[in-house]
Short mmCIF file of C-alpha atoms and ligand atoms in Angstrom, two decimals:
data_model
loop_
_atom_site.label_atom_id
_atom_site.label_comp_id
_atom_site.label_asym_id
_atom_site.label_seq_id
_atom_site.Cartn_x
_atom_site.Cartn_y
_atom_site.Cartn_z
CA MET A 89 6.48 -5.61 -62.84
CA ILE A 90 6.06 -5.98 -66.58
CA ARG A 91 4.41 -3.62 -69.23
CA SER A 92 3.50 -4.42 -71.98
CA PHE A 93 4.83 -1.89 -74.78
CA PHE A 94 0.80 -0.80 -75.05
CA ASN A 95 -1.63 0.38 -72.52
CA VAL A 96 -3.29 -2.33 -70.64
CA GLU A 97 -6.30 -0.73 -68.14
CA PRO A 98 -5.60 -1.63 -65.26
CA ASP A 99 -9.18 -4.02 -65.11
CA SER A 100 -8.23 -5.78 -68.67
CA HIS A 101 -8.67 -9.49 -68.08
CA PHE A 102 -5.37 -9.54 -70.24
CA PRO A 103 -1.96 -8.43 -68.82
CA ILE A 104 1.14 -9.47 -69.51
CA GLN A 105 1.12 -11.16 -67.14
CA ASN A 106 -1.81 -14.01 -68.18
CA LEU A 107 -1.66 -14.35 -72.12
CA PRO A 108 -4.25 -16.83 -72.57
CA TYR A 109 -4.50 -19.17 -75.15
CA GLY A 110 -7.35 -19.22 -78.00
CA VAL A 111 -7.90 -20.11 -81.48
CA PHE A 112 -9.40 -17.99 -83.37
CA LYS A 113 -10.41 -16.11 -87.43
CA PRO A 114 -9.55 -13.30 -87.83
CA GLU A 115 -12.38 -10.98 -89.43
CA GLY A 116 -12.65 -12.38 -92.99
CA GLU A 117 -10.52 -14.99 -93.12
CA SER A 118 -11.18 -18.64 -93.03
CA MET A 119 -8.13 -20.49 -91.66
CA PRO A 120 -8.37 -21.05 -87.48
CA ARG A 121 -4.91 -20.13 -85.90
CA ILE A 122 -3.68 -19.96 -82.45
CA GLY A 123 -3.48 -16.60 -80.39
CA VAL A 124 -2.73 -15.05 -77.07
CA ALA A 125 -5.00 -12.22 -75.71
CA ILE A 126 -3.50 -9.58 -74.75
CA GLY A 127 -5.47 -5.87 -74.11
CA ASP A 128 -8.65 -5.83 -76.35
CA TYR A 129 -5.77 -7.28 -78.61
CA ILE A 130 -4.74 -11.04 -79.51
CA LEU A 131 -1.17 -11.84 -80.56
CA ASP A 132 -1.67 -14.29 -84.00
CA LEU A 133 0.95 -16.67 -82.57
CA SER A 134 1.00 -18.24 -86.46
CA VAL A 135 2.45 -15.71 -87.84
CA VAL A 136 4.64 -15.29 -84.15
CA GLU A 137 5.95 -18.51 -85.35
CA LYS A 138 7.19 -17.87 -88.80
CA ALA A 139 8.89 -15.00 -88.94
CA GLY A 140 11.24 -17.46 -86.48
CA PHE A 141 11.14 -16.17 -83.27
CA PHE A 142 10.23 -19.70 -81.44
CA ASN A 143 13.26 -21.51 -83.51
CA ASN A 144 14.84 -21.88 -80.62
CA THR A 145 11.86 -23.91 -78.68
CA ALA A 146 10.52 -27.59 -79.12
CA VAL A 147 7.96 -26.22 -81.26
CA LYS A 148 10.81 -24.98 -84.08
CA GLY A 149 9.04 -26.08 -87.66
CA LYS A 150 6.13 -28.55 -86.00
CA LYS A 151 3.48 -25.28 -87.07
CA VAL A 152 1.95 -25.97 -83.14
CA PHE A 153 0.46 -22.42 -83.74
CA GLU A 154 -1.16 -22.71 -86.96
CA GLN A 155 -4.39 -24.85 -86.21
CA SER A 156 -7.13 -25.22 -84.92
CA SER A 157 -7.35 -26.75 -81.61
CA LEU A 158 -4.05 -26.27 -79.03
CA ASN A 159 -3.84 -29.71 -78.55
CA LEU A 160 -0.87 -30.09 -80.28
CA PHE A 161 0.79 -27.42 -78.65
CA MET A 162 -0.94 -29.05 -74.95
CA GLY A 163 1.44 -32.21 -75.78
CA THR A 164 4.92 -31.12 -76.35
CA GLY A 165 4.82 -30.21 -72.39
CA LYS A 166 5.41 -27.72 -69.33
CA GLU A 167 8.82 -27.53 -70.61
CA THR A 168 7.95 -26.14 -73.82
CA TRP A 169 4.83 -23.90 -73.06
CA SER A 170 6.79 -22.03 -70.18
CA GLU A 171 10.01 -21.48 -72.86
CA VAL A 172 6.87 -20.57 -75.28
CA ARG A 173 6.04 -17.71 -73.28
CA SER A 174 8.46 -16.16 -71.76
CA ILE A 175 9.50 -15.72 -75.09
CA ILE A 176 5.57 -14.29 -76.04
CA GLN A 177 6.04 -12.35 -72.95
CA LYS A 178 9.47 -10.34 -73.97
CA LEU A 179 7.93 -10.09 -77.06
CA LEU A 180 4.80 -8.43 -75.96
CA SER A 181 6.79 -6.13 -73.55
CA ASP A 182 8.56 -2.50 -73.45
CA LYS A 183 12.11 -3.05 -73.54
CA ASP A 184 12.24 -5.29 -76.53
CA PRO A 185 12.07 -3.36 -79.47
CA ALA A 186 11.89 -6.59 -81.50
CA LEU A 187 7.95 -6.49 -82.23
CA ARG A 188 7.12 -2.69 -80.60
CA ASP A 189 9.54 -1.75 -83.26
CA ASN A 190 8.67 -3.25 -86.22
CA ALA A 191 5.60 -1.50 -87.59
CA SER A 192 4.60 -4.49 -90.40
CA LEU A 193 4.77 -7.47 -88.29
CA ARG A 194 3.07 -5.11 -85.06
CA ARG A 195 0.39 -4.81 -88.68
CA LYS A 196 0.75 -8.05 -89.68
CA ALA A 197 0.66 -9.81 -86.11
CA LEU A 198 -1.84 -8.10 -83.67
CA ILE A 199 -5.42 -8.84 -84.51
CA PRO A 200 -8.09 -5.95 -82.14
CA GLN A 201 -10.38 -8.89 -80.09
CA ALA A 202 -13.14 -7.11 -81.59
CA ASP A 203 -12.17 -8.33 -85.62
CA ALA A 204 -12.15 -12.38 -84.44
CA GLU A 205 -14.02 -15.45 -83.92
CA MET A 206 -13.72 -16.88 -80.75
CA LEU A 207 -13.26 -20.66 -81.80
CA MET A 208 -13.49 -23.82 -79.55
CA PRO A 209 -10.20 -23.48 -77.84
CA VAL A 210 -9.29 -27.26 -77.81
CA ASP A 211 -10.08 -30.72 -79.66
CA ILE A 212 -11.73 -32.43 -76.62
CA GLY A 213 -11.54 -35.91 -75.87
CA ASP A 214 -12.42 -36.90 -73.03
CA TYR A 215 -14.83 -34.84 -70.26
CA THR A 216 -14.93 -35.81 -66.32
CA ASP A 217 -16.94 -33.26 -63.58
CA PHE A 218 -15.60 -33.50 -60.29
CA TYR A 219 -18.32 -33.00 -57.36
CA ALA A 220 -15.51 -31.07 -55.47
CA SER A 221 -16.66 -28.53 -53.81
CA LYS A 222 -18.02 -29.66 -49.48
CA ASP A 223 -20.32 -26.63 -49.23
CA HIS A 224 -21.81 -27.86 -52.67
CA ALA A 225 -22.54 -31.81 -52.20
CA THR A 226 -23.47 -30.86 -48.60
CA ASN A 227 -26.03 -28.44 -49.45
CA VAL A 228 -27.55 -30.90 -52.07
CA GLY A 229 -26.70 -33.50 -50.02
CA ALA A 230 -28.75 -31.96 -47.11
CA MET A 231 -31.62 -31.31 -49.31
CA PHE A 232 -31.87 -34.48 -50.70
CA ARG A 233 -31.45 -37.17 -47.83
CA GLY A 234 -31.34 -34.59 -44.42
CA ARG A 235 -28.75 -33.10 -43.35
CA GLU A 236 -26.85 -36.12 -40.94
CA ASN A 237 -26.88 -37.65 -44.31
CA ALA A 238 -25.69 -34.72 -46.62
CA LEU A 239 -22.39 -36.54 -46.89
CA MET A 240 -21.88 -39.77 -48.41
CA PRO A 241 -19.30 -41.56 -46.65
CA ASN A 242 -17.47 -41.47 -49.15
CA TRP A 243 -16.38 -37.93 -49.98
CA THR A 244 -14.44 -36.86 -47.39
CA HIS A 245 -12.13 -40.08 -49.13
CA LEU A 246 -12.16 -39.62 -52.76
CA PRO A 247 -12.65 -37.00 -55.30
CA VAL A 248 -15.84 -37.99 -56.42
CA GLY A 249 -16.66 -38.03 -59.82
CA TYR A 250 -18.20 -38.75 -63.07
CA HIS A 251 -17.23 -39.39 -66.43
CA GLY A 252 -19.60 -36.62 -69.53
CA ARG A 253 -19.91 -35.98 -72.54
CA ALA A 254 -17.32 -34.12 -73.98
CA SER A 255 -19.84 -33.84 -77.52
CA SER A 256 -21.51 -31.48 -76.64
CA VAL A 257 -18.58 -29.16 -75.00
CA VAL A 258 -19.84 -26.00 -76.09
CA LEU A 259 -18.51 -22.31 -76.49
CA SER A 260 -19.56 -19.63 -74.63
CA GLY A 261 -21.96 -17.51 -76.83
CA THR A 262 -24.02 -21.29 -78.00
CA ASP A 263 -27.30 -20.86 -77.37
CA ILE A 264 -29.35 -24.11 -75.20
CA HIS A 265 -32.52 -25.76 -75.95
CA ARG A 266 -34.15 -26.30 -72.70
CA PRO A 267 -34.07 -30.17 -72.66
CA GLN A 268 -36.82 -32.38 -72.09
CA GLY A 269 -37.49 -35.97 -70.87
CA GLN A 270 -38.90 -38.25 -68.35
CA ILE A 271 -39.44 -36.66 -65.50
CA LYS A 272 -40.81 -37.36 -62.38
CA PRO A 273 -43.40 -35.31 -60.52
CA PRO A 274 -43.69 -35.32 -56.77
CA GLU A 275 -47.38 -36.10 -56.92
CA ALA A 276 -47.65 -38.13 -60.07
CA GLU A 277 -47.36 -41.61 -59.50
CA THR A 278 -45.01 -42.54 -63.03
CA PRO A 279 -42.82 -40.29 -65.32
CA ILE A 280 -44.20 -38.58 -67.71
CA PHE A 281 -42.56 -36.62 -70.97
CA SER A 282 -41.84 -33.04 -69.91
CA PRO A 283 -39.70 -30.32 -70.72
CA CYS A 284 -37.92 -29.71 -68.08
CA ARG A 285 -38.67 -27.17 -65.41
CA GLN A 286 -36.06 -27.14 -62.99
CA LEU A 287 -33.28 -26.00 -65.23
CA ASP A 288 -29.98 -24.64 -63.32
CA PHE A 289 -27.00 -23.42 -64.60
CA GLU A 290 -23.58 -24.58 -62.42
CA LEU A 291 -20.62 -22.55 -61.61
CA GLU A 292 -17.71 -24.72 -62.11
CA MET A 293 -13.88 -24.66 -63.47
CA GLY A 294 -12.48 -26.56 -66.03
CA CYS A 295 -9.16 -27.47 -66.42
CA PHE A 296 -7.48 -29.02 -69.55
CA ILE A 297 -5.21 -31.76 -69.62
CA GLY A 298 -1.40 -30.57 -71.36
CA THR A 299 0.15 -33.63 -71.52
CA GLY A 300 -1.14 -37.31 -70.92
CA ASN A 301 0.12 -40.17 -68.99
CA GLN A 302 0.57 -43.23 -71.24
CA LEU A 303 -2.58 -46.71 -70.44
CA GLY A 304 -1.11 -48.28 -66.84
CA GLU A 305 1.21 -46.29 -65.36
CA PRO A 306 -0.65 -43.61 -63.16
CA ILE A 307 0.15 -39.78 -61.77
CA PRO A 308 1.45 -39.11 -58.57
CA VAL A 309 -0.29 -36.57 -56.86
CA GLY A 310 2.72 -34.30 -57.49
CA GLN A 311 3.34 -34.70 -60.26
CA ALA A 312 0.18 -34.15 -61.60
CA GLU A 313 -0.29 -30.18 -61.77
CA GLU A 314 2.68 -31.15 -64.36
CA HIS A 315 -0.27 -31.63 -66.49
CA VAL A 316 -2.33 -29.04 -66.38
CA PHE A 317 -2.10 -27.06 -69.46
CA GLY A 318 -4.81 -23.78 -68.31
CA LEU A 319 -7.58 -22.84 -66.59
CA VAL A 320 -11.13 -21.91 -68.08
CA LEU A 321 -14.18 -21.01 -66.72
CA VAL A 322 -17.56 -24.07 -67.04
CA ASN A 323 -21.30 -23.88 -66.67
CA ASP A 324 -22.17 -26.85 -66.48
CA TRP A 325 -25.81 -27.38 -67.66
CA SER A 326 -27.85 -28.74 -65.86
CA ALA A 327 -32.37 -30.40 -65.59
CA ARG A 328 -32.79 -31.01 -62.05
CA ASP A 329 -36.33 -32.65 -62.96
CA ILE A 330 -34.27 -35.32 -64.56
CA GLN A 331 -31.14 -35.68 -62.90
CA ALA A 332 -33.74 -36.13 -59.71
CA TRP A 333 -36.11 -39.05 -61.31
CA GLU A 334 -32.61 -40.90 -63.77
CA TYR A 335 -29.48 -40.70 -60.64
CA GLN A 336 -30.08 -43.72 -59.22
CA PRO A 337 -27.82 -45.43 -59.07
CA LEU A 338 -25.18 -44.97 -61.38
CA GLY A 339 -25.55 -40.87 -61.41
CA PRO A 340 -26.34 -38.33 -63.58
CA PHE A 341 -27.05 -39.28 -67.45
CA LEU A 342 -29.08 -37.47 -69.12
CA ALA A 343 -29.46 -34.62 -66.67
CA LYS A 344 -25.82 -33.78 -67.82
CA ASN A 345 -25.24 -34.50 -71.64
CA PHE A 346 -27.27 -32.03 -73.65
CA ALA A 347 -24.56 -29.42 -72.79
CA THR A 348 -21.35 -27.14 -71.04
CA SER A 349 -20.15 -23.94 -70.94
CA ILE A 350 -16.61 -23.15 -71.71
CA SER A 351 -15.12 -19.48 -72.49
CA PRO A 352 -12.66 -19.31 -74.54
CA TRP A 353 -9.28 -18.06 -73.48
CA VAL A 354 -7.51 -20.42 -71.79
CA VAL A 355 -5.48 -19.52 -69.14
CA PRO A 356 -1.31 -21.16 -68.25
CA LEU A 357 -1.00 -22.24 -65.02
CA GLU A 358 1.70 -20.83 -65.17
CA ALA A 359 0.03 -17.58 -65.07
CA LEU A 360 -1.53 -18.34 -61.77
CA GLU A 361 1.18 -19.12 -59.89
CA PRO A 362 1.19 -15.54 -57.68
CA PHE A 363 -2.07 -16.42 -56.57
CA ARG A 364 -1.52 -20.21 -54.97
CA VAL A 365 -3.11 -20.71 -51.88
CA GLN A 366 -4.28 -23.41 -49.62
CA GLY A 367 -7.49 -25.24 -50.23
CA PRO A 368 -9.56 -25.87 -47.01
CA ILE A 369 -8.78 -28.39 -44.13
CA GLN A 370 -8.37 -32.01 -44.87
CA GLU A 371 -10.94 -33.60 -42.27
CA PRO A 372 -9.99 -37.21 -42.62
CA GLU A 373 -6.70 -36.98 -43.60
CA PRO A 374 -6.53 -38.57 -46.88
CA LEU A 375 -4.97 -41.24 -48.10
CA ALA A 376 -1.26 -41.14 -49.45
CA TYR A 377 -1.25 -41.64 -52.94
CA LEU A 378 -4.14 -38.43 -52.94
CA LYS A 379 -1.88 -36.11 -49.95
CA GLU A 380 -0.53 -32.94 -51.54
CA ASP A 381 2.49 -31.69 -49.67
CA LYS A 382 2.17 -27.78 -51.32
CA PRO A 383 -1.08 -25.60 -51.15
CA GLY A 384 -2.62 -27.19 -54.12
CA SER A 385 -5.45 -24.15 -54.97
CA PHE A 386 -5.36 -20.64 -56.46
CA ASP A 387 -7.89 -17.65 -55.14
CA ILE A 388 -9.99 -16.96 -57.57
CA GLU A 389 -12.71 -14.91 -57.77
CA LEU A 390 -16.13 -15.64 -59.12
CA GLU A 391 -19.22 -14.33 -60.53
CA VAL A 392 -22.65 -15.07 -62.35
CA TYR A 393 -24.49 -12.91 -64.20
CA LEU A 394 -28.48 -12.56 -65.41
CA LYS A 395 -30.46 -11.39 -67.41
CA GLY A 396 -33.36 -12.28 -68.95
CA LYS A 397 -35.09 -11.03 -71.83
CA ASN A 398 -37.35 -8.25 -69.62
CA MET A 399 -34.30 -6.63 -68.04
CA GLN A 400 -32.38 -3.22 -68.44
CA LYS A 401 -29.08 -5.09 -67.60
CA PRO A 402 -27.24 -8.48 -66.09
CA GLU A 403 -27.50 -8.97 -62.48
CA ARG A 404 -25.23 -10.78 -60.22
CA ILE A 405 -26.96 -13.69 -57.95
CA THR A 406 -23.57 -15.11 -57.17
CA ARG A 407 -19.52 -13.32 -55.81
CA THR A 408 -17.92 -16.95 -55.02
CA ASN A 409 -14.26 -17.81 -54.64
CA PHE A 410 -12.23 -21.18 -56.39
CA GLN A 411 -10.16 -21.70 -52.91
CA TYR A 412 -13.85 -22.91 -51.35
CA LEU A 413 -12.72 -26.18 -54.20
CA TYR A 414 -12.06 -29.07 -51.28
CA TRP A 415 -10.15 -31.47 -52.88
CA SER A 416 -7.57 -29.71 -55.23
CA MET A 417 -7.37 -30.29 -59.28
CA ALA A 418 -3.38 -32.19 -58.33
CA GLN A 419 -6.07 -34.80 -56.10
CA GLN A 420 -8.69 -34.31 -58.74
CA ILE A 421 -6.27 -36.04 -61.99
CA ALA A 422 -4.15 -38.32 -58.38
CA HIS A 423 -6.79 -40.11 -58.13
CA HIS A 424 -8.69 -40.48 -62.23
CA THR A 425 -5.53 -42.03 -63.15
CA ILE A 426 -4.28 -44.26 -60.31
CA THR A 427 -5.99 -46.77 -61.29
CA GLY A 428 -3.74 -46.13 -64.22
CA CYS A 429 -6.59 -44.79 -66.61
CA ASN A 430 -4.88 -42.96 -69.52
CA LEU A 431 -5.38 -39.29 -69.97
CA ASN A 432 -5.09 -37.69 -73.42
CA PRO A 433 -4.68 -34.04 -74.16
CA GLY A 434 -7.17 -31.76 -74.23
CA ASP A 435 -8.39 -33.78 -72.12
CA LEU A 436 -11.43 -31.76 -69.87
CA LEU A 437 -11.76 -32.63 -66.63
CA ALA A 438 -14.09 -29.49 -64.71
CA SER A 439 -14.76 -29.15 -60.66
CA GLY A 440 -18.37 -29.81 -60.14
CA THR A 441 -20.39 -26.30 -58.76
CA ILE A 442 -17.87 -24.38 -56.25
CA SER A 443 -19.61 -23.04 -53.95
CA GLY A 444 -18.57 -21.50 -50.87
CA PRO A 445 -20.53 -21.46 -47.12
CA GLU A 446 -22.87 -18.17 -47.74
CA LYS A 447 -25.96 -18.20 -48.91
CA GLU A 448 -24.21 -15.47 -51.62
CA THR A 449 -21.40 -17.83 -52.68
CA ARG A 450 -24.12 -20.69 -54.33
CA GLY A 451 -22.84 -21.36 -57.20
CA CYS A 452 -26.31 -22.76 -59.17
CA LEU A 453 -29.59 -22.09 -57.92
CA LEU A 454 -30.71 -25.41 -57.12
CA GLU A 455 -28.72 -24.76 -54.57
CA LEU A 456 -30.16 -20.45 -53.77
CA THR A 457 -33.03 -20.64 -54.38
CA TRP A 458 -33.30 -24.11 -52.27
CA ARG A 459 -34.92 -26.22 -54.60
CA GLY A 460 -37.03 -24.18 -55.31
CA LYS A 461 -37.99 -22.48 -52.54
CA ASP A 462 -36.69 -19.48 -51.72
CA PRO A 463 -36.81 -17.89 -54.89
CA VAL A 464 -33.88 -15.23 -55.51
CA GLU A 465 -35.40 -11.81 -56.62
CA LEU A 466 -34.08 -9.95 -58.99
CA GLU A 467 -34.62 -6.36 -59.23
CA ASN A 468 -36.36 -5.29 -61.35
CA GLY A 469 -39.24 -7.48 -59.19
CA GLU A 470 -39.25 -10.40 -61.14
CA GLN A 471 -38.32 -14.05 -59.23
CA ARG A 472 -36.56 -17.41 -59.83
CA THR A 473 -36.44 -20.33 -59.24
CA TRP A 474 -35.43 -22.06 -62.02
CA LEU A 475 -33.29 -20.64 -65.98
CA GLU A 476 -36.45 -19.72 -67.69
CA ASP A 477 -36.62 -19.55 -71.94
CA GLY A 478 -34.53 -16.36 -72.73
CA ASP A 479 -32.72 -15.71 -70.27
CA GLU A 480 -28.96 -15.22 -70.44
CA LEU A 481 -26.47 -16.36 -67.74
CA MET A 482 -22.89 -14.58 -67.85
CA MET A 483 -19.96 -15.88 -65.77
CA THR A 484 -16.86 -14.35 -65.23
CA GLY A 485 -12.91 -14.82 -62.65
CA TRP A 486 -10.01 -13.63 -62.45
CA CYS A 487 -7.31 -13.33 -60.08
CA GLN A 488 -6.48 -9.84 -58.14
CA GLY A 489 -3.19 -8.46 -58.84
CA GLU A 490 -1.44 -4.72 -57.09
CA GLY A 491 -2.49 -3.36 -60.17
CA TYR A 492 -3.16 -5.97 -62.73
CA ARG A 493 -5.95 -8.91 -63.39
CA ILE A 494 -5.55 -12.53 -64.73
CA GLY A 495 -8.93 -13.02 -66.60
CA PHE A 496 -10.61 -15.82 -68.02
CA GLY A 497 -13.13 -13.55 -69.73
CA GLU A 498 -17.00 -15.18 -69.77
CA VAL A 499 -19.36 -18.58 -70.65
CA LYS A 500 -21.84 -17.16 -70.94
CA GLY A 501 -25.59 -18.37 -73.19
CA ARG A 502 -28.78 -18.20 -73.56
CA ILE A 503 -32.42 -20.87 -73.25
CA LEU A 504 -33.85 -21.10 -76.47
CA PRO A 505 -36.95 -22.77 -75.78
CA VAL A 506 -37.72 -26.58 -76.33
CA ARG A 507 -37.32 -28.01 -79.85
CA THR A 508 -40.67 -29.56 -80.56
CA LEU A 509 -40.72 -33.67 -81.24
CA ASN A 510 -43.20 -35.47 -83.09
CA ILE A 511 -43.98 -38.90 -81.56
CA1 CA B 5 -21.36 -30.49 -62.47
#
């Protein structure tokens, strides 16, 4: 097993096998730059780049790491990502003296994470949200339409999705004001204007597109993963009461457009390769353009924690796994582009809520509480049907290897009271 020249604990999310990319600012400095997480540190890639370590790759002279977003590097393509990654891995390994034995370079290039501010890693041009978990779609469908009609007839034939809103994708740690809008309570004859009463989270994972495709040229399913730069955790905040009133016939609009939170570290797809698994069996067989000839899922443990303002510590309310997703990332990309729709470097494709078959593996409060009928019981005696003001939500995820973890860090956010509106 490859090891780095300094100590990284076995339960750290950021061993040398991971090396996720992020954008950060060291304390007291004004220029953002790009780094990889290693243990409790960040390796500043703009320093490594300046020192000439990438001069034998396609990024030479391009200053791809002296940037405020990953987009330029994302656009360089899979071969370059892989070359750069192996140079970084070698540089951090205990076998290589270049950084290990160079104290002045180490001082310049390694920054404690505690002394850095993380920034949005990607300039997101477009955001698409899928609905790829069969358990989630079945549960939600059963609540709204009954068991017999739970899945719409199209669901097992194509990855359902909608075009989301990139402008309100925010970094972990951003607090979210409770949204307000039109709702129609069951007892009301006409809609009312109100703060959202059914505020929810959605546990998702997001895939960042590296290289895109030309307008008019679909990406074949077998090549789709070559376009994936890496993955992040996503909390797609949702206003269920606004959604219930507005969603027909065109799908969610305001219920989803007020905030979507992402984790700051983008885990390269290459780091996930040892954890590749077969997703659920697809029956009926998908049409040829969606048919994959290799396993397209990954074994990623996922957890959600809630901390109310009266709670001493966060409490886990969900534990699930990425591999429950029915439609793979490759199938989502193939479907998204089959019309010729072009994806660009930095586009975000989120999976949709990830739920498994068991109650405790459900990825949102709508399902956990069965639309409010069965509240979540917390250790301090409180209950939750929906999120309350002051609640902090934290999601985390990792792949468990032999003696190491490929972690995603965390995505968190707190609910602030609704903003008053003078009408
Ligand atoms: Ca969603």
